[in-house]
Amino acid sequence: MPAGLGNLTGQPFPEAARDALGDAQLRQNLAKATGTIRSKRAAVVGEMSDWAELRAAGAAIKDEVLAHLDSYLLRFEQALTERGTTVHWARDADEANRIVSDLVRATGTTEVIKVKSMATAEIGLNEALADIGVRAIETDLAELIVQLGGDRPSHILVPAIHRGRAEIREIFLREMPGVDPGLTDAPSALAEAARQHLRRKFETVDVAISGANFGVAETGALVVVESEGNGRMCLTLPRTLISVVGVEKLLPRWQDLEVFLQLLPRSSTGERMNPYTSVWTGPTEGQTSHVVLVDNGRTATLADPDGRAALRCIRCSACLNSCPVYERTGGHAYGSTYQGPIGAVLSPQMTGVKENPTLPFASSLCGVCYDVCPVAIDIPSMLVHLRERVTGEKGRTHPEKLVMRLLAWLMSGPRRWRGVLRAGRSGRLLGRRRGRIGHLPPPISRWTSARDLPRPPAQTFQDWWKSR
């Protein structure tokens, strides 16, 4: 099982979410951060008169890639090879980790620097390198905070979103060698402390590992967009560069970047463009370059006509920032590298629903994730599709299915249904103080453990209509 796709919490989502809901500081941090990002995104997207057209173009380009992925991958490999990069193919996490470990071991180094890559978190690369005595150093500020704190990322874009400034200061004082004891929790002071710490690593470590936001099949170019400049340092200074890239990251043509370099920054950080956009088409002078193309469940996802559009995802995190469930539980409750609505569909598809059976239910199906997705992934429909797969497992009868069958029988007879509605008025004995019902006995407690039930009306609609 890939280290970042299995259940890292050891708990089903409902239990992990319930624990997270009890953390008032976490909820405050999440509400503030996601609210700020949502407002910024809305402002810059609102400036675009052709946003709907850009969104449709992005979806069409990604669908073209998915329809012809085999040929685009071969073209990408050829272009990379012609420009001096060695290409490796990995079927799963174990094979990808073995390839990268062998490449790093051959250099004789004991440290590598990394520019943020979700693919390496997905396959558990840091742990695999630690097993051979190599320390991986995260250079993205938020990833560094998570790493030094012995923590796990809780957001696709802002991995340390669950941490406050005071907590970050304590982590730096405790874990960062040579930090000024008078360090404050001002953002500028924390960023400067991280910059000084990382500068020494950029100057001395000879191996870097990167991800990629996009790969261009036509030219063999790889693209990383980021906000701090650490990516550019990782890509240019080390003598060995290893890029770990999911096979779905391709774009067919160079000109397609025109679409995605507008969609991605506006949807992710609420900026018109990223401060740093780094493009490389081979090793720099004196450098050795490798690209590891990783499948790890993507082919299985591609084979599902109802779920393959999840591979359009460009990891912008707009769905997380807009999701009412994520805002209240945070990312750790999902137990996967990919959190929020996209994680609820992507992780079960890549591992199989048996490994992540509760994630498809981690949603209210409000649909806001589809509204904000820059490549128009219909996440709500996919969630329904995956729920059907979970409840349709051989030999398993889900309680919800039984309830729905009973309701279908009751509602199919007008007289039966009128009787149920009238009998339901007895529920007014409950919830008199708050106007809603918070607790009911089993099996309905499965519902009220996570939701309030409205207090029944004093009169049914049919009775009201008849009385008038």
GROMACS .gro file of C-alpha atoms in nm:
model
  468
    1MET     CA    1   0.000   0.000   0.000
    2PRO     CA    2   0.145   0.343  -0.092
    3ALA     CA    3   0.246   0.524   0.226
    4GLY     CA    4   0.039   0.832   0.146
    5LEU     CA    5  -0.275   0.669   0.007
    6GLY     CA    6  -0.369   0.422   0.278
    7ASN     CA    7  -0.544   0.533   0.595
    8LEU     CA    8  -0.275   0.716   0.791
    9THR     CA    9  -0.499   0.787   1.090
   10GLY     CA   10  -0.600   0.426   1.150
   11GLN     CA   11  -0.957   0.554   1.191
   12PRO     CA   12  -1.253   0.572   0.954
   13PHE     CA   13  -1.323   0.927   0.841
   14PRO     CA   14  -1.630   0.975   1.068
   15GLU     CA   15  -1.427   0.893   1.381
   16ALA     CA   16  -1.125   1.103   1.278
   17ALA     CA   17  -1.355   1.391   1.184
   18ARG     CA   18  -1.530   1.377   1.520
   19ASP     CA   19  -1.193   1.409   1.697
   20ALA     CA   20  -1.098   1.704   1.475
   21LEU     CA   21  -1.427   1.881   1.546
   22GLY     CA   22  -1.332   1.887   1.914
   23ASP     CA   23  -1.019   2.095   1.843
   24ALA     CA   24  -1.136   2.457   1.863
   25GLN     CA   25  -0.795   2.601   1.768
   26LEU     CA   26  -0.779   2.384   1.456
   27ARG     CA   27  -1.124   2.498   1.346
   28GLN     CA   28  -1.029   2.862   1.404
   29ASN     CA   29  -0.706   2.827   1.201
   30LEU     CA   30  -0.888   2.652   0.916
   31ALA     CA   31  -1.177   2.899   0.901
   32LYS     CA   32  -0.943   3.198   0.888
   33ALA     CA   33  -0.704   3.053   0.629
   34THR     CA   34  -0.962   2.904   0.392
   35GLY     CA   35  -1.180   3.214   0.419
   36THR     CA   36  -0.889   3.438   0.320
   37ILE     CA   37  -0.794   3.220   0.021
   38ARG     CA   38  -1.157   3.198  -0.094
   39SER     CA   39  -1.192   3.576  -0.093
   40LYS     CA   40  -0.870   3.626  -0.289
   41ARG     CA   41  -0.969   3.362  -0.543
   42ALA     CA   42  -1.313   3.513  -0.594
   43ALA     CA   43  -1.161   3.855  -0.658
   44VAL     CA   44  -0.910   3.748  -0.924
   45VAL     CA   45  -1.147   3.504  -1.094
   46GLY     CA   46  -1.410   3.777  -1.108
   47GLU     CA   47  -1.171   3.988  -1.316
   48MET     CA   48  -1.174   3.729  -1.597
   49SER     CA   49  -1.452   3.778  -1.849
   50ASP     CA   50  -1.352   3.451  -2.019
   51TRP     CA   51  -1.315   3.237  -1.705
   52ALA     CA   52  -1.584   2.991  -1.817
   53GLU     CA   53  -1.409   2.950  -2.153
   54LEU     CA   54  -1.069   2.900  -1.987
   55ARG     CA   55  -1.221   2.639  -1.755
   56ALA     CA   56  -1.375   2.452  -2.048
   57ALA     CA   57  -1.045   2.468  -2.238
   58GLY     CA   58  -0.855   2.328  -1.941
   59ALA     CA   59  -1.098   2.038  -1.908
   60ALA     CA   60  -1.080   1.964  -2.283
   61ILE     CA   61  -0.700   1.965  -2.288
   62LYS     CA   62  -0.676   1.728  -1.992
   63ASP     CA   63  -0.938   1.498  -2.144
   64GLU     CA   64  -0.735   1.487  -2.466
   65VAL     CA   65  -0.432   1.378  -2.265
   66LEU     CA   66  -0.627   1.107  -2.084
   67ALA     CA   67  -0.776   0.976  -2.411
   68HIS     CA   68  -0.431   0.940  -2.570
   69LEU     CA   69  -0.209   0.906  -2.264
   70ASP     CA   70  -0.001   0.620  -2.402
   71SER     CA   71   0.113   0.811  -2.711
   72TYR     CA   72   0.175   1.135  -2.522
   73LEU     CA   73   0.389   0.955  -2.265
   74LEU     CA   74   0.605   0.802  -2.538
   75ARG     CA   75   0.643   1.140  -2.706
   76PHE     CA   76   0.736   1.294  -2.370
   77GLU     CA   77   0.997   1.023  -2.306
   78GLN     CA   78   1.151   1.076  -2.650
   79ALA     CA   79   1.173   1.454  -2.604
   80LEU     CA   80   1.332   1.416  -2.259
   81THR     CA   81   1.583   1.160  -2.382
   82GLU     CA   82   1.685   1.378  -2.676
   83ARG     CA   83   1.768   1.659  -2.432
   84GLY     CA   84   1.988   1.445  -2.207
   85THR     CA   85   1.745   1.327  -1.936
   86THR     CA   86   1.717   0.961  -1.837
   87VAL     CA   87   1.357   0.842  -1.806
   88HIS     CA   88   1.245   0.569  -1.566
   89TRP     CA   89   0.903   0.403  -1.544
   90ALA     CA   90   0.746   0.296  -1.213
   91ARG     CA   91   0.434   0.082  -1.187
   92ASP     CA   92   0.378   0.148  -0.817
   93ALA     CA   93   0.517   0.315  -0.507
   94ASP     CA   94   0.766   0.037  -0.427
   95GLU     CA   95   0.919   0.048  -0.774
   96ALA     CA   96   0.938   0.429  -0.773
   97ASN     CA   97   1.106   0.431  -0.430
   98ARG     CA   98   1.353   0.165  -0.541
   99ILE     CA   99   1.449   0.362  -0.853
  100VAL     CA  100   1.501   0.687  -0.664
  101SER     CA  101   1.685   0.516  -0.377
  102ASP     CA  102   1.926   0.350  -0.619
  103LEU     CA  103   1.993   0.682  -0.796
  104VAL     CA  104   2.057   0.861  -0.467
  105ARG     CA  105   2.271   0.580  -0.328
  106ALA     CA  106   2.490   0.593  -0.639
  107THR     CA  107   2.585   0.954  -0.563
  108GLY     CA  108   2.713   0.866  -0.214
  109THR     CA  109   2.518   1.151  -0.053
  110THR     CA  110   2.347   1.135   0.286
  111GLU     CA  111   2.117   1.434   0.228
  112VAL     CA  112   1.885   1.546  -0.051
  113ILE     CA  113   1.684   1.865  -0.087
  114LYS     CA  114   1.328   1.859  -0.216
  115VAL     CA  115   1.097   2.102  -0.385
  116LYS     CA  116   0.736   2.034  -0.289
  117SER     CA  117   0.605   1.720  -0.457
  118MET     CA  118   0.282   1.547  -0.366
  119ALA     CA  119   0.384   1.245  -0.571
  120THR     CA  120   0.678   1.179  -0.338
  121ALA     CA  121   0.447   1.207  -0.036
  122GLU     CA  122   0.204   0.971  -0.206
  123ILE     CA  123   0.469   0.701  -0.250
  124GLY     CA  124   0.635   0.757   0.089
  125LEU     CA  125   0.972   0.854  -0.058
  126ASN     CA  126   1.110   1.033   0.250
  127GLU     CA  127   1.062   0.719   0.457
  128ALA     CA  128   1.219   0.501   0.185
  129LEU     CA  129   1.525   0.727   0.175
  130ALA     CA  130   1.551   0.722   0.553
  131ASP     CA  131   1.569   0.342   0.535
  132ILE     CA  132   1.894   0.370   0.335
  133GLY     CA  133   2.041   0.640   0.561
  134VAL     CA  134   1.952   0.946   0.350
  135ARG     CA  135   1.778   1.248   0.499
  136ALA     CA  136   1.531   1.433   0.276
  137ILE     CA  137   1.509   1.807   0.353
  138GLU     CA  138   1.189   1.987   0.251
  139THR     CA  139   1.257   2.337   0.116
  140ASP     CA  140   0.900   2.462   0.081
  141LEU     CA  141   0.834   2.667   0.399
  142ALA     CA  142   0.508   2.495   0.490
  143GLU     CA  143   0.651   2.150   0.415
  144LEU     CA  144   0.956   2.237   0.629
  145ILE     CA  145   0.727   2.334   0.919
  146VAL     CA  146   0.545   2.002   0.891
  147GLN     CA  147   0.870   1.807   0.868
  148LEU     CA  148   1.038   1.978   1.165
  149GLY     CA  149   0.723   1.935   1.370
  150GLY     CA  150   0.712   1.560   1.305
  151ASP     CA  151   0.370   1.621   1.155
  152ARG     CA  152   0.177   1.536   0.838
  153PRO     CA  153   0.053   1.781   0.572
  154SER     CA  154  -0.314   1.873   0.609
  155HIS     CA  155  -0.369   2.069   0.285
  156ILE     CA  156  -0.265   2.029  -0.077
  157LEU     CA  157  -0.142   2.387  -0.115
  158VAL     CA  158  -0.076   2.498   0.246
  159PRO     CA  159   0.044   2.182   0.425
  160ALA     CA  160   0.082   2.361   0.761
  161ILE     CA  161  -0.258   2.531   0.750
  162HIS     CA  162  -0.345   2.371   1.085
  163ARG     CA  163  -0.053   2.541   1.260
  164GLY     CA  164  -0.062   2.888   1.413
  165ARG     CA  165   0.231   3.133   1.415
  166ALA     CA  166   0.309   3.073   1.782
  167GLU     CA  167   0.327   2.698   1.720
  168ILE     CA  168   0.561   2.750   1.423
  169ARG     CA  169   0.790   2.968   1.634
  170GLU     CA  170   0.815   2.695   1.899
  171ILE     CA  171   0.893   2.434   1.633
  172PHE     CA  172   1.171   2.649   1.486
  173LEU     CA  173   1.324   2.719   1.828
  174ARG     CA  174   1.318   2.351   1.914
  175GLU     CA  175   1.423   2.192   1.584
  176MET     CA  176   1.617   2.443   1.376
  177PRO     CA  177   1.991   2.454   1.456
  178GLY     CA  178   2.138   2.797   1.522
  179VAL     CA  179   1.809   2.988   1.527
  180ASP     CA  180   1.803   3.316   1.719
  181PRO     CA  181   1.655   3.253   2.067
  182GLY     CA  182   1.481   3.591   2.038
  183LEU     CA  183   1.284   3.478   1.732
  184THR     CA  184   0.935   3.627   1.723
  185ASP     CA  185   0.625   3.484   1.558
  186ALA     CA  186   0.603   3.765   1.301
  187PRO     CA  187   0.566   3.608   0.953
  188SER     CA  188   0.869   3.799   0.822
  189ALA     CA  189   1.086   3.676   1.111
  190LEU     CA  190   0.977   3.315   1.067
  191ALA     CA  191   1.038   3.331   0.691
  192GLU     CA  192   1.385   3.481   0.745
  193ALA     CA  193   1.478   3.207   0.994
  194ALA     CA  194   1.375   2.941   0.742
  195ARG     CA  195   1.563   3.121   0.463
  196GLN     CA  196   1.888   3.124   0.662
  197HIS     CA  197   1.847   2.758   0.752
  198LEU     CA  198   1.777   2.650   0.394
  199ARG     CA  199   2.045   2.866   0.235
  200ARG     CA  200   2.313   2.645   0.387
  201LYS     CA  201   2.146   2.337   0.241
  202PHE     CA  202   2.113   2.489  -0.107
  203GLU     CA  203   2.487   2.563  -0.105
  204THR     CA  204   2.606   2.223   0.014
  205VAL     CA  205   2.364   1.945  -0.091
  206ASP     CA  206   2.436   1.790  -0.432
  207VAL     CA  207   2.112   1.598  -0.500
  208ALA     CA  208   1.766   1.747  -0.545
  209ILE     CA  209   1.428   1.576  -0.586
  210SER     CA  210   1.142   1.765  -0.748
  211GLY     CA  211   0.788   1.713  -0.858
  212ALA     CA  212   0.623   1.890  -1.149
  213ASN     CA  213   0.299   2.077  -1.198
  214PHE     CA  214   0.303   2.002  -1.571
  215GLY     CA  215   0.503   1.811  -1.830
  216VAL     CA  216   0.485   1.914  -2.195
  217ALA     CA  217   0.483   1.613  -2.427
  218GLU     CA  218   0.576   1.820  -2.733
  219THR     CA  219   0.903   1.959  -2.592
  220GLY     CA  220   0.991   1.744  -2.292
  221ALA     CA  221   0.963   2.048  -2.065
  222LEU     CA  222   0.882   2.017  -1.697
  223VAL     CA  223   0.717   2.306  -1.512
  224VAL     CA  224   0.714   2.393  -1.142
  225VAL     CA  225   0.518   2.691  -1.010
  226GLU     CA  226   0.583   2.816  -0.657
  227SER     CA  227   0.596   3.128  -0.445
  228GLU     CA  228   0.926   3.124  -0.256
  229GLY     CA  229   1.209   3.065  -0.504
  230ASN     CA  230   1.313   2.741  -0.336
  231GLY     CA  231   1.209   2.548  -0.644
  232ARG     CA  232   1.445   2.735  -0.870
  233MET     CA  233   1.732   2.681  -0.625
  234CYS     CA  234   1.661   2.306  -0.615
  235LEU     CA  235   1.639   2.277  -0.992
  236THR     CA  236   1.959   2.460  -1.080
  237LEU     CA  237   2.221   2.424  -0.802
  238PRO     CA  238   2.250   2.047  -0.730
  239ARG     CA  239   2.461   1.825  -0.956
  240THR     CA  240   2.191   1.555  -0.969
  241LEU     CA  241   1.822   1.633  -1.027
  242ILE     CA  242   1.554   1.363  -0.992
  243SER     CA  243   1.197   1.453  -1.083
  244VAL     CA  244   0.912   1.228  -0.970
  245VAL     CA  245   0.607   1.288  -1.187
  246GLY     CA  246   0.262   1.126  -1.204
  247VAL     CA  247   0.182   1.006  -1.554
  248GLU     CA  248  -0.132   1.224  -1.571
  249LYS     CA  249   0.063   1.551  -1.541
  250LEU     CA  250   0.115   1.588  -1.916
  251LEU     CA  251  -0.007   1.860  -2.150
  252PRO     CA  252   0.011   1.795  -2.525
  253ARG     CA  253   0.161   2.124  -2.647
  254TRP     CA  254   0.370   2.413  -2.522
  255GLN     CA  255   0.091   2.659  -2.599
  256ASP     CA  256  -0.142   2.474  -2.359
  257LEU     CA  257   0.050   2.634  -2.073
  258GLU     CA  258  -0.121   2.959  -2.172
  259VAL     CA  259  -0.444   2.815  -2.032
  260PHE     CA  260  -0.312   2.647  -1.720
  261LEU     CA  261  -0.083   2.927  -1.606
  262GLN     CA  262  -0.397   3.138  -1.581
  263LEU     CA  263  -0.618   2.874  -1.421
  264LEU     CA  264  -0.377   2.744  -1.157
  265PRO     CA  265  -0.258   3.057  -0.969
  266ARG     CA  266  -0.603   3.214  -0.958
  267SER     CA  267  -0.759   2.893  -0.827
  268SER     CA  268  -0.487   2.807  -0.577
  269THR     CA  269  -0.332   3.116  -0.416
  270GLY     CA  270  -0.569   3.379  -0.550
  271GLU     CA  271  -0.290   3.541  -0.753
  272ARG     CA  272  -0.289   3.650  -1.117
  273MET     CA  273   0.036   3.463  -1.171
  274ASN     CA  274   0.282   3.268  -0.962
  275PRO     CA  275   0.589   3.457  -0.839
  276TYR     CA  276   0.817   3.181  -0.972
  277THR     CA  277   0.747   2.968  -1.278
  278SER     CA  278   1.044   2.741  -1.354
  279VAL     CA  279   1.068   2.547  -1.680
  280TRP     CA  280   1.347   2.306  -1.766
  281THR     CA  281   1.396   2.083  -2.067
  282GLY     CA  282   1.705   1.893  -1.960
  283PRO     CA  283   2.002   1.913  -1.725
  284THR     CA  284   2.193   2.235  -1.671
  285GLU     CA  285   2.566   2.239  -1.742
  286GLY     CA  286   2.743   1.979  -1.529
  287GLN     CA  287   2.416   1.833  -1.403
  288THR     CA  288   2.269   1.482  -1.436
  289SER     CA  289   1.891   1.471  -1.482
  290HIS     CA  290   1.642   1.187  -1.424
  291VAL     CA  291   1.262   1.171  -1.454
  292VAL     CA  292   1.062   0.894  -1.283
  293LEU     CA  293   0.714   0.853  -1.435
  294VAL     CA  294   0.482   0.702  -1.175
  295ASP     CA  295   0.157   0.510  -1.233
  296ASN     CA  296   0.062   0.389  -0.883
  297GLY     CA  297  -0.309   0.339  -0.945
  298ARG     CA  298  -0.357   0.601  -1.214
  299THR     CA  299  -0.413   0.344  -1.488
  300ALA     CA  300  -0.686   0.182  -1.278
  301THR     CA  301  -0.849   0.523  -1.234
  302LEU     CA  302  -0.821   0.587  -1.608
  303ALA     CA  303  -1.006   0.261  -1.676
  304ASP     CA  304  -1.315   0.383  -1.486
  305PRO     CA  305  -1.530   0.594  -1.724
  306ASP     CA  306  -1.722   0.739  -1.429
  307GLY     CA  307  -1.411   0.836  -1.236
  308ARG     CA  308  -1.128   0.907  -1.480
  309ALA     CA  309  -1.196   1.282  -1.490
  310ALA     CA  310  -1.041   1.298  -1.141
  311LEU     CA  311  -0.706   1.269  -1.323
  312ARG     CA  312  -0.767   1.616  -1.469
  313CYS     CA  313  -0.682   1.754  -1.123
  314ILE     CA  314  -0.406   2.018  -1.126
  315ARG     CA  315  -0.372   2.021  -0.742
  316CYS     CA  316  -0.494   2.378  -0.700
  317SER     CA  317  -0.684   2.304  -0.373
  318ALA     CA  318  -0.982   2.526  -0.465
  319CYS     CA  319  -1.216   2.242  -0.368
  320LEU     CA  320  -1.059   2.214  -0.022
  321ASN     CA  321  -1.079   2.587   0.042
  322SER     CA  322  -1.450   2.590  -0.048
  323CYS     CA  323  -1.560   2.265   0.118
  324PRO     CA  324  -1.766   2.303   0.438
  325VAL     CA  325  -1.660   1.955   0.552
  326TYR     CA  326  -1.287   2.021   0.506
  327GLU     CA  327  -1.313   2.360   0.677
  328ARG     CA  328  -1.445   2.194   0.992
  329THR     CA  329  -1.234   1.877   1.003
  330GLY     CA  330  -0.903   1.969   0.838
  331GLY     CA  331  -0.697   1.740   0.621
  332HIS     CA  332  -0.565   1.486   0.871
  333ALA     CA  333  -0.911   1.332   0.914
  334TYR     CA  334  -0.899   1.211   0.552
  335GLY     CA  335  -0.597   0.993   0.632
  336SER     CA  336  -0.442   1.043   0.287
  337THR     CA  337  -0.196   1.262   0.098
  338TYR     CA  338  -0.491   1.398  -0.100
  339GLN     CA  339  -0.744   1.565   0.128
  340GLY     CA  340  -1.077   1.735   0.083
  341PRO     CA  341  -1.323   1.662  -0.199
  342ILE     CA  342  -1.057   1.561  -0.452
  343GLY     CA  343  -0.901   1.328  -0.196
  344ALA     CA  344  -1.241   1.173  -0.129
  345VAL     CA  345  -1.260   1.061  -0.494
  346LEU     CA  346  -0.894   1.022  -0.595
  347SER     CA  347  -0.761   0.813  -0.306
  348PRO     CA  348  -1.037   0.546  -0.317
  349GLN     CA  349  -0.993   0.513  -0.693
  350MET     CA  350  -0.616   0.477  -0.676
  351THR     CA  351  -0.621   0.224  -0.393
  352GLY     CA  352  -0.961   0.062  -0.451
  353VAL     CA  353  -1.266   0.148  -0.243
  354LYS     CA  354  -1.203  -0.138   0.002
  355GLU     CA  355  -0.897   0.048   0.133
  356ASN     CA  356  -1.081   0.381   0.171
  357PRO     CA  357  -1.451   0.292   0.213
  358THR     CA  358  -1.551   0.595   0.421
  359LEU     CA  359  -1.393   0.874   0.216
  360PRO     CA  360  -1.667   0.887  -0.052
  361PHE     CA  361  -1.909   0.970   0.231
  362ALA     CA  362  -1.695   1.264   0.355
  363SER     CA  363  -1.916   1.516   0.178
  364SER     CA  364  -2.252   1.688   0.201
  365LEU     CA  365  -2.280   1.679  -0.183
  366CYS     CA  366  -2.340   2.055  -0.181
  367GLY     CA  367  -2.162   2.084  -0.518
  368VAL     CA  368  -1.940   2.384  -0.444
  369CYS     CA  369  -1.629   2.177  -0.526
  370TYR     CA  370  -1.753   2.138  -0.884
  371ASP     CA  371  -1.837   2.508  -0.908
  372VAL     CA  372  -1.484   2.619  -0.817
  373CYS     CA  373  -1.282   2.346  -0.992
  374PRO     CA  374  -1.075   2.511  -1.270
  375VAL     CA  375  -1.093   2.197  -1.485
  376ALA     CA  376  -1.462   2.122  -1.415
  377ILE     CA  377  -1.425   1.788  -1.233
  378ASP     CA  378  -1.775   1.677  -1.133
  379ILE     CA  379  -1.672   1.559  -0.788
  380PRO     CA  380  -2.028   1.523  -0.648
  381SER     CA  381  -2.127   1.279  -0.922
  382MET     CA  382  -1.806   1.081  -0.865
  383LEU     CA  383  -1.877   1.064  -0.492
  384VAL     CA  384  -2.220   0.917  -0.563
  385HIS     CA  385  -2.059   0.669  -0.806
  386LEU     CA  386  -1.803   0.562  -0.545
  387ARG     CA  387  -2.068   0.535  -0.273
  388GLU     CA  388  -2.253   0.295  -0.498
  389ARG     CA  389  -1.937   0.088  -0.538
  390VAL     CA  390  -1.883   0.079  -0.161
  391THR     CA  391  -2.238  -0.025  -0.081
  392GLY     CA  392  -2.249  -0.269  -0.372
  393GLU     CA  393  -1.959  -0.482  -0.253
  394LYS     CA  394  -2.032  -0.853  -0.279
  395GLY     CA  395  -2.183  -0.996   0.038
  396ARG     CA  396  -2.234  -0.658   0.203
  397THR     CA  397  -2.573  -0.508   0.281
  398HIS     CA  398  -2.538  -0.145   0.381
  399PRO     CA  399  -2.792  -0.014   0.639
  400GLU     CA  400  -2.850   0.295   0.425
  401LYS     CA  401  -2.963   0.073   0.136
  402LEU     CA  402  -3.216  -0.102   0.358
  403VAL     CA  403  -3.351   0.231   0.480
  404MET     CA  404  -3.387   0.356   0.122
  405ARG     CA  405  -3.573   0.039   0.020
  406LEU     CA  406  -3.814   0.086   0.311
  407LEU     CA  407  -3.868   0.451   0.219
  408ALA     CA  408  -3.930   0.357  -0.145
  409TRP     CA  409  -4.201   0.112  -0.035
  410LEU     CA  410  -4.363   0.364   0.199
  411MET     CA  411  -4.360   0.643  -0.059
  412SER     CA  412  -4.497   0.422  -0.336
  413GLY     CA  413  -4.838   0.409  -0.162
  414PRO     CA  414  -5.010   0.748  -0.104
  415ARG     CA  415  -5.210   0.619   0.191
  416ARG     CA  416  -4.902   0.462   0.354
  417TRP     CA  417  -4.702   0.781   0.307
  418ARG     CA  418  -4.976   1.004   0.450
  419GLY     CA  419  -4.987   0.777   0.754
  420VAL     CA  420  -4.609   0.800   0.802
  421LEU     CA  421  -4.614   1.179   0.780
  422ARG     CA  422  -4.896   1.208   1.031
  423ALA     CA  423  -4.725   0.964   1.267
  424GLY     CA  424  -4.408   1.168   1.235
  425ARG     CA  425  -4.576   1.457   1.415
  426SER     CA  426  -4.521   1.267   1.739
  427GLY     CA  427  -4.155   1.358   1.698
  428ARG     CA  428  -4.247   1.709   1.807
  429LEU     CA  429  -4.215   1.580   2.162
  430LEU     CA  430  -3.840   1.593   2.093
  431GLY     CA  431  -3.635   1.901   2.021
  432ARG     CA  432  -3.878   2.139   2.193
  433ARG     CA  433  -3.603   2.348   2.349
  434ARG     CA  434  -3.381   2.408   2.044
  435GLY     CA  435  -3.630   2.350   1.762
  436ARG     CA  436  -3.423   2.060   1.627
  437ILE     CA  437  -3.344   1.703   1.731
  438GLY     CA  438  -2.983   1.627   1.819
  439HIS     CA  439  -3.000   1.266   1.940
  440LEU     CA  440  -3.206   0.962   1.843
  441PRO     CA  441  -3.166   0.592   1.935
  442PRO     CA  442  -2.999   0.336   1.703
  443PRO     CA  443  -2.996   0.284   1.414
  444ILE     CA  444  -3.102   0.644   1.342
  445SER     CA  445  -2.824   0.756   1.577
  446ARG     CA  446  -2.588   0.703   1.283
  447TRP     CA  447  -2.756   1.008   1.130
  448THR     CA  448  -2.788   1.229   1.439
  449SER     CA  449  -2.431   1.157   1.553
  450ALA     CA  450  -2.317   1.392   1.275
  451ARG     CA  451  -2.628   1.598   1.190
  452ASP     CA  452  -2.923   1.764   1.357
  453LEU     CA  453  -3.271   1.652   1.252
  454PRO     CA  454  -3.536   1.924   1.200
  455ARG     CA  455  -3.827   1.908   1.442
  456PRO     CA  456  -4.136   1.780   1.255
  457PRO     CA  457  -4.399   2.043   1.165
  458ALA     CA  458  -4.725   2.063   1.355
  459GLN     CA  459  -4.919   1.992   1.036
  460THR     CA  460  -4.833   1.802   0.719
  461PHE     CA  461  -4.850   1.989   0.389
  462GLN     CA  462  -5.136   1.769   0.264
  463ASP     CA  463  -5.340   1.835   0.578
  464TRP     CA  464  -5.269   2.209   0.552
  465TRP     CA  465  -5.378   2.206   0.186
  466LYS     CA  466  -5.699   2.019   0.265
  467SER     CA  467  -5.782   2.260   0.547
  468ARG     CA  468  -5.768   2.555   0.307
   0.00000   0.00000   0.00000
